[in-house]
Amino acid sequence: MKSDTNITGCGGHVDVLNEILVVALVICIIEMNIWTSMIKLYFLDWLMCQFVCIQHIRVDINMSDVLYTITSWNKNNDYN
């Protein structure tokens, strides 16, 4: 027996609703990955600052420098 895909009360289709939910889920997953990456970077920044404080070394760690270093790894390495 074939089931009807119309939602009788809303005037829409179950398929459309499912597609919207899938898109929303994908957006949430992407946002979670971005936040997770940011949390990891800030944690590494905090950890580096803690190490510097323990060693009594005055170093100004800038988050943009950390991001630049992470994104530029293995881009300019010559192994000829």
mmCIF file of C-alpha atoms in Angstrom, residues 18-69:
data_model
loop_
_atom_site.group_PDB
_atom_site.id
_atom_site.type_symbol
_atom_site.label_atom_id
_atom_site.label_comp_id
_atom_site.label_asym_id
_atom_site.label_seq_id
_atom_site.Cartn_x
_atom_site.Cartn_y
_atom_site.Cartn_z
ATOM 1 C CA ASN A 18 12.476 16.590 4.951
ATOM 2 C CA GLU A 19 14.694 18.553 2.543
ATOM 3 C CA ILE A 20 14.409 21.663 4.713
ATOM 4 C CA LEU A 21 15.305 19.656 7.811
ATOM 5 C CA VAL A 22 18.312 18.092 6.063
ATOM 6 C CA VAL A 23 19.580 21.519 4.951
ATOM 7 C CA ALA A 24 19.116 22.885 8.479
ATOM 8 C CA LEU A 25 20.989 19.892 9.902
ATOM 9 C CA VAL A 26 23.879 20.377 7.461
ATOM 10 C CA ILE A 27 24.092 24.076 8.382
ATOM 11 C CA CYS A 28 24.149 23.167 12.089
ATOM 12 C CA ILE A 29 26.938 20.623 11.519
ATOM 13 C CA ILE A 30 29.005 23.185 9.588
ATOM 14 C CA GLU A 31 28.493 25.764 12.350
ATOM 15 C CA MET A 32 29.496 23.204 14.997
ATOM 16 C CA ASN A 33 32.701 22.420 13.076
ATOM 17 C CA ILE A 34 33.554 26.126 12.871
ATOM 18 C CA TRP A 35 32.922 26.623 16.588
ATOM 19 C CA THR A 36 34.889 23.487 17.443
ATOM 20 C CA SER A 37 37.856 24.748 15.431
ATOM 21 C CA MET A 38 37.684 28.136 17.119
ATOM 22 C CA ILE A 39 37.480 26.541 20.567
ATOM 23 C CA LYS A 40 40.519 24.380 19.764
ATOM 24 C CA LEU A 41 42.501 27.428 18.609
ATOM 25 C CA TYR A 42 41.571 29.458 21.683
ATOM 26 C CA PHE A 43 42.427 26.506 23.913
ATOM 27 C CA LEU A 44 45.846 26.208 22.251
ATOM 28 C CA ASP A 45 46.334 29.961 22.685
ATOM 29 C CA TRP A 46 45.390 29.683 26.369
ATOM 30 C CA LEU A 47 47.683 26.676 26.817
ATOM 31 C CA MET A 48 50.606 28.515 25.236
ATOM 32 C CA CYS A 49 49.981 31.508 27.502
ATOM 33 C CA GLN A 50 49.928 29.232 30.562
ATOM 34 C CA PHE A 51 53.238 27.694 29.540
ATOM 35 C CA VAL A 52 54.749 31.152 29.018
ATOM 36 C CA CYS A 53 53.519 32.275 32.445
ATOM 37 C CA ILE A 54 54.961 29.172 34.110
ATOM 38 C CA GLN A 55 58.334 29.757 32.430
ATOM 39 C CA HIS A 56 58.307 33.464 33.450
ATOM 40 C CA ILE A 57 58.895 34.522 29.855
ATOM 41 C CA ARG A 58 57.156 37.655 28.639
ATOM 42 C CA VAL A 59 55.808 36.926 25.169
ATOM 43 C CA ASP A 60 52.914 38.625 23.429
ATOM 44 C CA ILE A 61 50.953 35.901 21.640
ATOM 45 C CA ASN A 62 48.592 37.293 19.047
ATOM 46 C CA MET A 63 45.739 35.091 17.840
ATOM 47 C CA SER A 64 46.148 36.313 14.259
ATOM 48 C CA ASP A 65 49.784 35.171 14.311
ATOM 49 C CA VAL A 66 48.691 31.747 15.518
ATOM 50 C CA LEU A 67 46.055 31.494 12.775
ATOM 51 C CA TYR A 68 48.555 32.626 10.127
ATOM 52 C CA THR A 69 51.094 30.055 11.298
#
